[in-house]
Amino acid sequence: MEIKRYQVMQLDITNYCNTRCRFCINDWGNADKKVDMDSDTFNKAMSLLPLIDRGFLSCSFEPTLHPQFAEFYCRVPRTGAYTFFTTNLVRRLGISEIRDLSNSNLDSINISVTSFKPEVYEYLQAGAKFDDFIRNLENVTRIFRNKENAPALRYITVVLKQNIDELPDIAKICHEKYLSKLNQFRTVFPFTPKLQIAGWLRNSITTEKQWKKAVKKLKTLPYTMGYFNPLFAKADQYTREKSVNEVNSYFQFRADGQIIMHEKNKDLLPDRFKKDFNINGISNPYQYFKKGLEEIRKMEA
Ligand SMILES: C[S@@+](CC[C@H](N)C(=O)[O-])C[C@H]1O[C@@H](n2cnc3c(N)ncnc32)[C@H](O)[C@@H]1O
Ligand code: SF4
């Protein structure tokens, strides 16, 4: 099947975080030196959006820590790409930053919440202050409610033994109080570093039976929900990777401008994408990626 656009650009405007969630996908023990994306690099990323289906405009680290994060997101153009970012909403945000976000062209903002019980929330999302989170959430929802065409608010809850009984309440609170368009409940990724060693995370994941029972209960509720189960699903059911003979055209765009094509079988890629490269070494990124797309189509034909 001919690909019309690159499937996903997974961009991160920072490479660090202000909290240390116990289930985090990142191995903070090996954290890199802090990097904030510079303005030109962000503009280069934005120039690629017309070639992309879905722009994850931050999903691995904490974008609100970037000193210009709200201003950056105001620059996102409408191009037909679905755009969003994911945040823990923990740094105390200014009202003008929230207004900027409400005026942006983003399609949605994902907000992570494990619990509305302060002690459970602060235990699972170590380093986050529940009061700061709620203060931000109240401000965001007040401002977004009064703004036509503000980005949709979606919520992500990582499901563990500590919060599994609270999931119906989380869905209810998010939908009835905090403008949720969708609550996604998910198990942890099987490749989470802390899951590879015996310890807290291994003891805190639920069984598959508990997960299925919780989903069954959630499905009886009158809310819009999504279920993402990478832990118990087979790898090819949750990754966006296609068969080994089909290119997935999914690439990572790091805060320092490094581009990494997520293709298991690099033979499916044109030469220009076989090795990682930095966008700042490319004189016209849009043309470079457009040509790459044409080359992928030719190889597929
Ligand atoms: C890696 S975080 C980065 C964005 C931001 N710092 C946050 O937590 O919202 C992106 C999303 O993945 C979720 N997440 C974190 N660790 C995970 C894991 N091990 N498995 C699955 N999802 C995870 C978070 O709850 C969050 O909703
Ligand atoms: S807020 Fe996000 S990036 Fe930070 S520790 Fe938690 S899950 Fe990881």
Tab-separated table of C-alpha atoms and ligand atoms in Angstrom:
chain	number	residue	atom	x	y	z
A	1	MET	CA	0.000	0.000	0.000
A	2	GLU	CA	1.430	3.353	-1.004
A	3	ILE	CA	2.165	5.573	1.980
A	4	LYS	CA	0.790	9.070	1.503
A	5	ARG	CA	2.636	10.695	4.384
A	6	TYR	CA	5.108	9.638	7.055
A	7	GLN	CA	3.063	7.870	9.676
A	8	VAL	CA	4.426	9.547	12.836
A	9	MET	CA	6.909	12.246	13.791
A	10	GLN	CA	7.714	11.669	17.443
A	11	LEU	CA	9.207	14.995	18.506
A	12	ASP	CA	10.514	16.011	21.924
A	13	ILE	CA	11.265	19.638	22.754
A	14	THR	CA	13.175	18.677	25.925
A	15	ASN	CA	14.913	15.535	27.170
A	16	TYR	CA	14.226	15.800	30.900
A	17	CYS	CA	11.445	15.761	33.472
A	18	ASN	CA	10.529	17.287	36.832
A	19	THR	CA	9.149	14.087	38.320
A	20	ARG	CA	10.188	10.459	38.677
A	21	CYS	CA	7.079	8.336	38.229
A	22	ARG	CA	7.711	4.852	39.578
A	23	PHE	CA	6.530	3.272	36.316
A	24	CYS	CA	8.306	5.651	33.898
A	25	ILE	CA	9.416	4.323	30.538
A	26	ASN	CA	12.627	6.356	30.870
A	27	ASP	CA	15.639	4.986	32.651
A	28	TRP	CA	16.569	8.084	34.612
A	29	GLY	CA	19.692	6.375	35.885
A	30	ASN	CA	21.240	7.056	32.467
A	31	ALA	CA	19.797	10.526	31.903
A	32	ASP	CA	21.475	12.606	29.178
A	33	LYS	CA	22.660	16.175	29.676
A	34	LYS	CA	19.665	18.562	29.581
A	35	VAL	CA	18.749	19.816	26.125
A	36	ASP	CA	16.000	22.275	25.154
A	37	MET	CA	15.170	22.413	21.470
A	38	ASP	CA	16.128	25.729	19.886
A	39	SER	CA	13.657	27.857	18.004
A	40	ASP	CA	15.087	27.213	14.499
A	41	THR	CA	15.093	23.470	15.032
A	42	PHE	CA	11.443	23.647	16.107
A	43	ASN	CA	10.581	25.626	12.954
A	44	LYS	CA	12.272	22.918	10.885
A	45	ALA	CA	10.114	20.313	12.574
A	46	MET	CA	7.000	22.373	11.840
A	47	SER	CA	7.976	22.575	8.163
A	48	LEU	CA	7.727	18.756	8.001
A	49	LEU	CA	4.130	18.583	9.282
A	50	PRO	CA	2.514	18.696	5.787
A	51	LEU	CA	4.341	15.419	5.086
A	52	ILE	CA	3.143	13.708	8.271
A	53	ASP	CA	-0.015	11.939	9.463
A	54	ARG	CA	0.420	12.358	13.196
A	55	GLY	CA	2.717	14.780	14.989
A	56	PHE	CA	3.521	13.705	18.533
A	57	LEU	CA	4.871	17.096	19.557
A	58	SER	CA	6.257	15.728	22.820
A	59	CYS	CA	5.575	12.358	24.301
A	60	SER	CA	8.703	10.962	25.953
A	61	PHE	CA	9.729	13.769	28.329
A	62	GLU	CA	8.112	16.817	29.973
A	63	PRO	CA	7.500	19.651	27.468
A	64	THR	CA	6.245	22.243	29.979
A	65	LEU	CA	9.835	22.516	31.282
A	66	HIS	CA	10.972	24.076	28.021
A	67	PRO	CA	11.177	27.843	28.708
A	68	GLN	CA	9.293	28.659	25.461
A	69	PHE	CA	6.955	25.701	25.393
A	70	ALA	CA	3.663	27.616	25.080
A	71	GLU	CA	5.073	29.972	22.474
A	72	PHE	CA	6.391	26.994	20.465
A	73	TYR	CA	2.982	25.316	20.463
A	74	CYS	CA	1.365	28.538	19.258
A	75	ARG	CA	3.486	28.151	16.124
A	76	VAL	CA	2.047	24.775	15.152
A	77	PRO	CA	0.417	25.246	11.739
A	78	ARG	CA	-2.740	23.518	10.510
A	79	THR	CA	-1.524	21.083	7.887
A	80	GLY	CA	-3.849	18.095	8.118
A	81	ALA	CA	-1.458	16.339	10.510
A	82	TYR	CA	-3.060	15.375	13.834
A	83	THR	CA	-0.971	17.156	16.483
A	84	PHE	CA	-0.774	16.798	20.249
A	85	PHE	CA	1.594	16.653	23.200
A	86	THR	CA	1.526	14.776	26.502
A	87	THR	CA	2.188	16.398	29.877
A	88	ASN	CA	2.167	15.597	33.570
A	89	LEU	CA	0.778	19.150	34.171
A	90	VAL	CA	2.891	19.473	37.300
A	91	ARG	CA	4.948	22.632	36.777
A	92	ARG	CA	2.920	25.630	37.956
A	93	LEU	CA	1.701	27.106	34.681
A	94	GLY	CA	0.987	30.797	34.191
A	95	ILE	CA	-2.469	31.884	33.033
A	96	SER	CA	-0.989	33.421	29.876
A	97	GLU	CA	0.721	30.110	29.024
A	98	ILE	CA	-2.595	28.303	29.382
A	99	ARG	CA	-4.353	30.935	27.248
A	100	ASP	CA	-1.675	30.464	24.575
A	101	LEU	CA	-2.306	26.724	24.569
A	102	SER	CA	-6.066	27.269	24.303
A	103	ASN	CA	-5.477	29.419	21.200
A	104	SER	CA	-3.107	26.970	19.534
A	105	ASN	CA	-3.900	24.776	16.531
A	106	LEU	CA	-3.074	21.596	18.425
A	107	ASP	CA	-5.737	18.908	18.070
A	108	SER	CA	-5.375	17.662	21.609
A	109	ILE	CA	-3.371	17.668	24.815
A	110	ASN	CA	-2.887	14.445	26.778
A	111	ILE	CA	-2.794	14.857	30.542
A	112	SER	CA	-1.379	12.064	32.681
A	113	VAL	CA	-3.124	11.209	35.931
A	114	THR	CA	-2.826	8.040	37.988
A	115	SER	CA	-5.198	8.953	40.796
A	116	PHE	CA	-7.345	11.692	42.319
A	117	LYS	CA	-6.349	10.533	45.789
A	118	PRO	CA	-3.438	12.811	46.741
A	119	GLU	CA	-1.471	10.126	48.591
A	120	VAL	CA	-1.770	7.576	45.734
A	121	TYR	CA	-0.998	10.213	43.088
A	122	GLU	CA	2.103	11.473	44.907
A	123	TYR	CA	3.262	7.923	45.572
A	124	LEU	CA	2.970	6.744	41.960
A	125	GLN	CA	4.044	10.019	40.347
A	126	ALA	CA	6.956	10.580	42.702
A	127	GLY	CA	8.113	14.194	42.862
A	128	ALA	CA	4.774	15.611	41.649
A	129	LYS	CA	2.651	17.713	43.996
A	130	PHE	CA	-1.052	16.862	43.780
A	131	ASP	CA	-2.076	20.422	44.713
A	132	ASP	CA	-0.010	21.907	41.875
A	133	PHE	CA	-1.498	19.411	39.422
A	134	ILE	CA	-5.079	20.200	40.464
A	135	ARG	CA	-4.454	23.940	40.410
A	136	ASN	CA	-3.194	23.634	36.812
A	137	LEU	CA	-6.047	21.341	35.865
A	138	GLU	CA	-8.670	23.751	37.236
A	139	ASN	CA	-7.084	26.644	35.335
A	140	VAL	CA	-6.737	24.680	32.094
A	141	THR	CA	-10.316	23.449	32.129
A	142	ARG	CA	-11.739	26.862	33.088
A	143	ILE	CA	-9.929	28.560	30.215
A	144	PHE	CA	-10.447	25.764	27.642
A	145	ARG	CA	-14.184	25.539	28.447
A	146	ASN	CA	-14.662	29.146	27.445
A	147	LYS	CA	-12.636	28.917	24.270
A	148	GLU	CA	-14.255	27.597	21.119
A	149	ASN	CA	-11.929	25.249	19.196
A	150	ALA	CA	-9.468	24.867	22.067
A	151	PRO	CA	-7.470	21.609	21.809
A	152	ALA	CA	-9.366	18.581	23.127
A	153	LEU	CA	-8.299	17.330	26.553
A	154	ARG	CA	-7.519	13.647	26.823
A	155	TYR	CA	-6.284	11.740	29.848
A	156	ILE	CA	-3.855	8.846	30.201
A	157	THR	CA	-3.792	6.594	33.256
A	158	VAL	CA	-1.148	3.921	33.688
A	159	VAL	CA	-2.916	1.059	35.449
A	160	LEU	CA	-1.216	-0.582	38.432
A	161	LYS	CA	-2.346	-2.497	41.511
A	162	GLN	CA	-2.379	0.770	43.479
A	163	ASN	CA	-5.016	2.464	41.273
A	164	ILE	CA	-6.923	-0.330	39.525
A	165	ASP	CA	-9.980	-0.001	41.788
A	166	GLU	CA	-10.119	3.734	41.194
A	167	LEU	CA	-10.374	3.662	37.385
A	168	PRO	CA	-14.170	4.233	37.161
A	169	ASP	CA	-13.831	7.254	39.460
A	170	ILE	CA	-10.956	8.628	37.394
A	171	ALA	CA	-13.063	8.361	34.218
A	172	LYS	CA	-16.036	10.009	35.962
A	173	ILE	CA	-14.047	12.910	37.424
A	174	CYS	CA	-12.216	13.599	34.147
A	175	HIS	CA	-15.425	13.545	32.085
A	176	GLU	CA	-17.734	15.352	34.486
A	177	LYS	CA	-15.338	17.906	35.910
A	178	TYR	CA	-12.329	18.183	33.655
A	179	LEU	CA	-13.640	18.267	30.063
A	180	SER	CA	-12.330	14.841	29.054
A	181	LYS	CA	-12.897	13.912	25.417
A	182	LEU	CA	-11.273	10.542	26.085
A	183	ASN	CA	-9.711	8.631	28.956
A	184	GLN	CA	-7.095	6.127	27.935
A	185	PHE	CA	-6.217	3.381	30.409
A	186	ARG	CA	-3.022	1.498	29.705
A	187	THR	CA	-0.727	-1.190	30.995
A	188	VAL	CA	3.030	-0.534	31.011
A	189	PHE	CA	5.195	-1.227	27.992
A	190	PRO	CA	6.904	-4.612	28.397
A	191	PHE	CA	10.270	-3.041	27.587
A	192	THR	CA	10.069	-0.531	30.494
A	193	PRO	CA	13.578	-0.703	32.042
A	194	LYS	CA	12.325	-1.168	35.629
A	195	LEU	CA	10.286	-4.166	34.498
A	196	GLN	CA	13.434	-5.969	33.430
A	197	ILE	CA	14.605	-6.343	37.024
A	198	ALA	CA	12.881	-7.777	40.075
A	199	GLY	CA	11.520	-4.934	42.164
A	200	TRP	CA	8.710	-2.469	42.753
A	201	LEU	CA	7.308	-2.281	39.223
A	202	ARG	CA	7.161	-6.030	38.735
A	203	ASN	CA	5.301	-6.290	42.037
A	204	SER	CA	2.926	-3.493	41.098
A	205	ILE	CA	1.694	-4.551	37.672
A	206	THR	CA	-1.706	-6.201	37.651
A	207	THR	CA	-2.401	-9.660	36.308
A	208	GLU	CA	-4.012	-9.979	32.894
A	209	LYS	CA	-7.180	-11.228	34.595
A	210	GLN	CA	-7.362	-8.106	36.796
A	211	TRP	CA	-6.804	-5.866	33.753
A	212	LYS	CA	-9.576	-7.600	31.774
A	213	LYS	CA	-11.974	-7.385	34.722
A	214	ALA	CA	-11.261	-3.654	35.119
A	215	VAL	CA	-11.807	-3.046	31.391
A	216	LYS	CA	-15.100	-4.935	31.488
A	217	LYS	CA	-16.322	-2.686	34.291
A	218	LEU	CA	-15.115	0.484	32.542
A	219	LYS	CA	-16.982	-0.513	29.390
A	220	THR	CA	-20.292	-0.315	31.261
A	221	LEU	CA	-19.776	3.392	31.955
A	222	PRO	CA	-21.194	6.161	29.756
A	223	TYR	CA	-17.809	7.762	29.007
A	224	THR	CA	-15.458	7.788	26.021
A	225	MET	CA	-12.590	5.488	26.812
A	226	GLY	CA	-9.592	3.894	25.167
A	227	TYR	CA	-7.733	0.771	26.262
A	228	PHE	CA	-4.097	0.244	25.431
A	229	ASN	CA	-2.595	-2.975	26.602
A	230	PRO	CA	1.002	-3.395	25.477
A	231	LEU	CA	1.948	-5.559	28.485
A	232	PHE	CA	-0.335	-8.483	27.738
A	233	ALA	CA	-0.762	-8.046	23.999
A	234	LYS	CA	1.523	-9.595	21.423
A	235	ALA	CA	4.150	-7.133	20.187
A	236	ASP	CA	2.631	-6.743	16.721
A	237	GLN	CA	-0.756	-5.846	18.194
A	238	TYR	CA	0.440	-2.725	19.927
A	239	THR	CA	3.353	-1.382	17.936
A	240	ARG	CA	2.586	0.541	14.826
A	241	GLU	CA	5.148	-1.575	13.053
A	242	LYS	CA	3.837	-3.243	9.970
A	243	SER	CA	5.037	-6.536	8.588
A	244	VAL	CA	8.769	-6.772	7.877
A	245	ASN	CA	8.060	-6.062	4.221
A	246	GLU	CA	6.214	-2.818	4.797
A	247	VAL	CA	7.873	0.420	5.776
A	248	ASN	CA	6.362	2.013	8.907
A	249	SER	CA	7.775	5.524	8.241
A	250	TYR	CA	7.805	6.385	11.930
A	251	PHE	CA	10.614	8.653	13.047
A	252	GLN	CA	11.905	10.235	16.220
A	253	PHE	CA	12.935	13.903	16.246
A	254	ARG	CA	14.984	14.599	19.376
A	255	ALA	CA	15.411	17.912	21.184
A	256	ASP	CA	18.919	18.300	19.716
A	257	GLY	CA	17.583	17.799	16.170
A	258	GLN	CA	18.726	14.189	15.815
A	259	ILE	CA	16.497	12.118	13.513
A	260	ILE	CA	16.119	8.391	14.086
A	261	MET	CA	14.034	6.266	11.747
A	262	HIS	CA	12.204	3.542	13.664
A	263	GLU	CA	12.489	0.832	11.095
A	264	LYS	CA	13.557	-2.635	12.160
A	265	ASN	CA	14.462	-3.560	8.613
A	266	LYS	CA	16.637	-0.683	7.392
A	267	ASP	CA	16.729	-2.267	3.916
A	268	LEU	CA	13.226	-0.902	3.442
A	269	LEU	CA	14.530	2.636	3.727
A	270	PRO	CA	16.227	4.818	1.130
A	271	ASP	CA	19.922	5.380	1.837
A	272	ARG	CA	19.314	8.873	3.227
A	273	PHE	CA	17.383	7.382	6.169
A	274	LYS	CA	19.482	4.328	6.951
A	275	LYS	CA	21.678	6.172	9.442
A	276	ASP	CA	20.656	8.653	12.146
A	277	PHE	CA	21.318	12.259	11.172
A	278	ASN	CA	20.823	15.768	12.542
A	279	ILE	CA	18.181	17.984	10.936
A	280	ASN	CA	20.466	20.980	11.407
A	281	GLY	CA	22.872	19.496	8.877
A	282	ILE	CA	20.152	19.543	6.187
A	283	SER	CA	19.746	22.773	4.220
A	284	ASN	CA	16.079	22.267	3.243
A	285	PRO	CA	14.461	19.704	5.579
A	286	TYR	CA	11.059	19.839	3.848
A	287	GLN	CA	12.559	18.988	0.437
A	288	TYR	CA	14.841	16.373	2.009
A	289	PHE	CA	11.911	14.543	3.607
A	290	LYS	CA	9.654	15.037	0.570
A	291	LYS	CA	12.278	13.402	-1.618
A	292	GLY	CA	12.662	10.627	0.966
A	293	LEU	CA	8.907	9.983	0.810
A	294	GLU	CA	9.056	9.735	-2.986
A	295	GLU	CA	11.960	7.299	-2.686
A	296	ILE	CA	10.002	5.150	-0.190
A	297	ARG	CA	7.030	5.099	-2.565
A	298	LYS	CA	9.281	4.050	-5.462
A	299	MET	CA	10.822	1.273	-3.378
A	300	GLU	CA	7.351	0.082	-2.361
A	301	ALA	CA	6.043	0.084	-5.946
B	1	LIG	C1	6.699	9.008	28.971
B	1	LIG	S1	5.389	10.098	29.386
B	1	LIG	C2	6.048	11.668	28.868
B	1	LIG	C3	5.053	12.796	28.992
B	1	LIG	C4	4.883	13.397	30.347
B	1	LIG	N1	6.080	13.476	31.070
B	1	LIG	C5	3.820	12.644	31.101
B	1	LIG	O1	4.142	11.786	31.898
B	1	LIG	O2	2.669	12.947	30.847
B	1	LIG	C6	4.131	9.787	28.155
B	1	LIG	C7	2.953	8.959	28.665
B	1	LIG	O3	3.415	7.638	28.874
B	1	LIG	C8	2.948	7.178	30.115
B	1	LIG	N2	3.952	6.238	30.586
B	1	LIG	C9	5.035	6.481	31.330
B	1	LIG	N3	5.730	5.371	31.566
B	1	LIG	C10	5.079	4.389	30.919
B	1	LIG	C11	5.307	2.994	30.777
B	1	LIG	N4	6.335	2.402	31.385
B	1	LIG	N5	4.462	2.283	30.011
B	1	LIG	C12	3.395	2.864	29.403
B	1	LIG	N6	3.129	4.185	29.514
B	1	LIG	C13	3.947	4.938	30.260
B	1	LIG	C14	2.804	8.410	30.976
B	1	LIG	O4	1.859	8.224	31.996
B	1	LIG	C15	2.359	9.435	29.958
B	1	LIG	O5	0.955	9.449	29.862
B	2	SF4	S1	6.130	12.678	34.147
B	2	SF4	FE1	6.319	11.436	32.288
B	2	SF4	S2	8.496	11.496	31.717
B	2	SF4	FE2	8.310	12.278	33.800
B	2	SF4	S3	8.766	10.579	35.111
B	2	SF4	FE3	6.536	10.632	34.857
B	2	SF4	S4	6.070	9.346	33.070
B	2	SF4	FE4	8.273	9.762	33.083
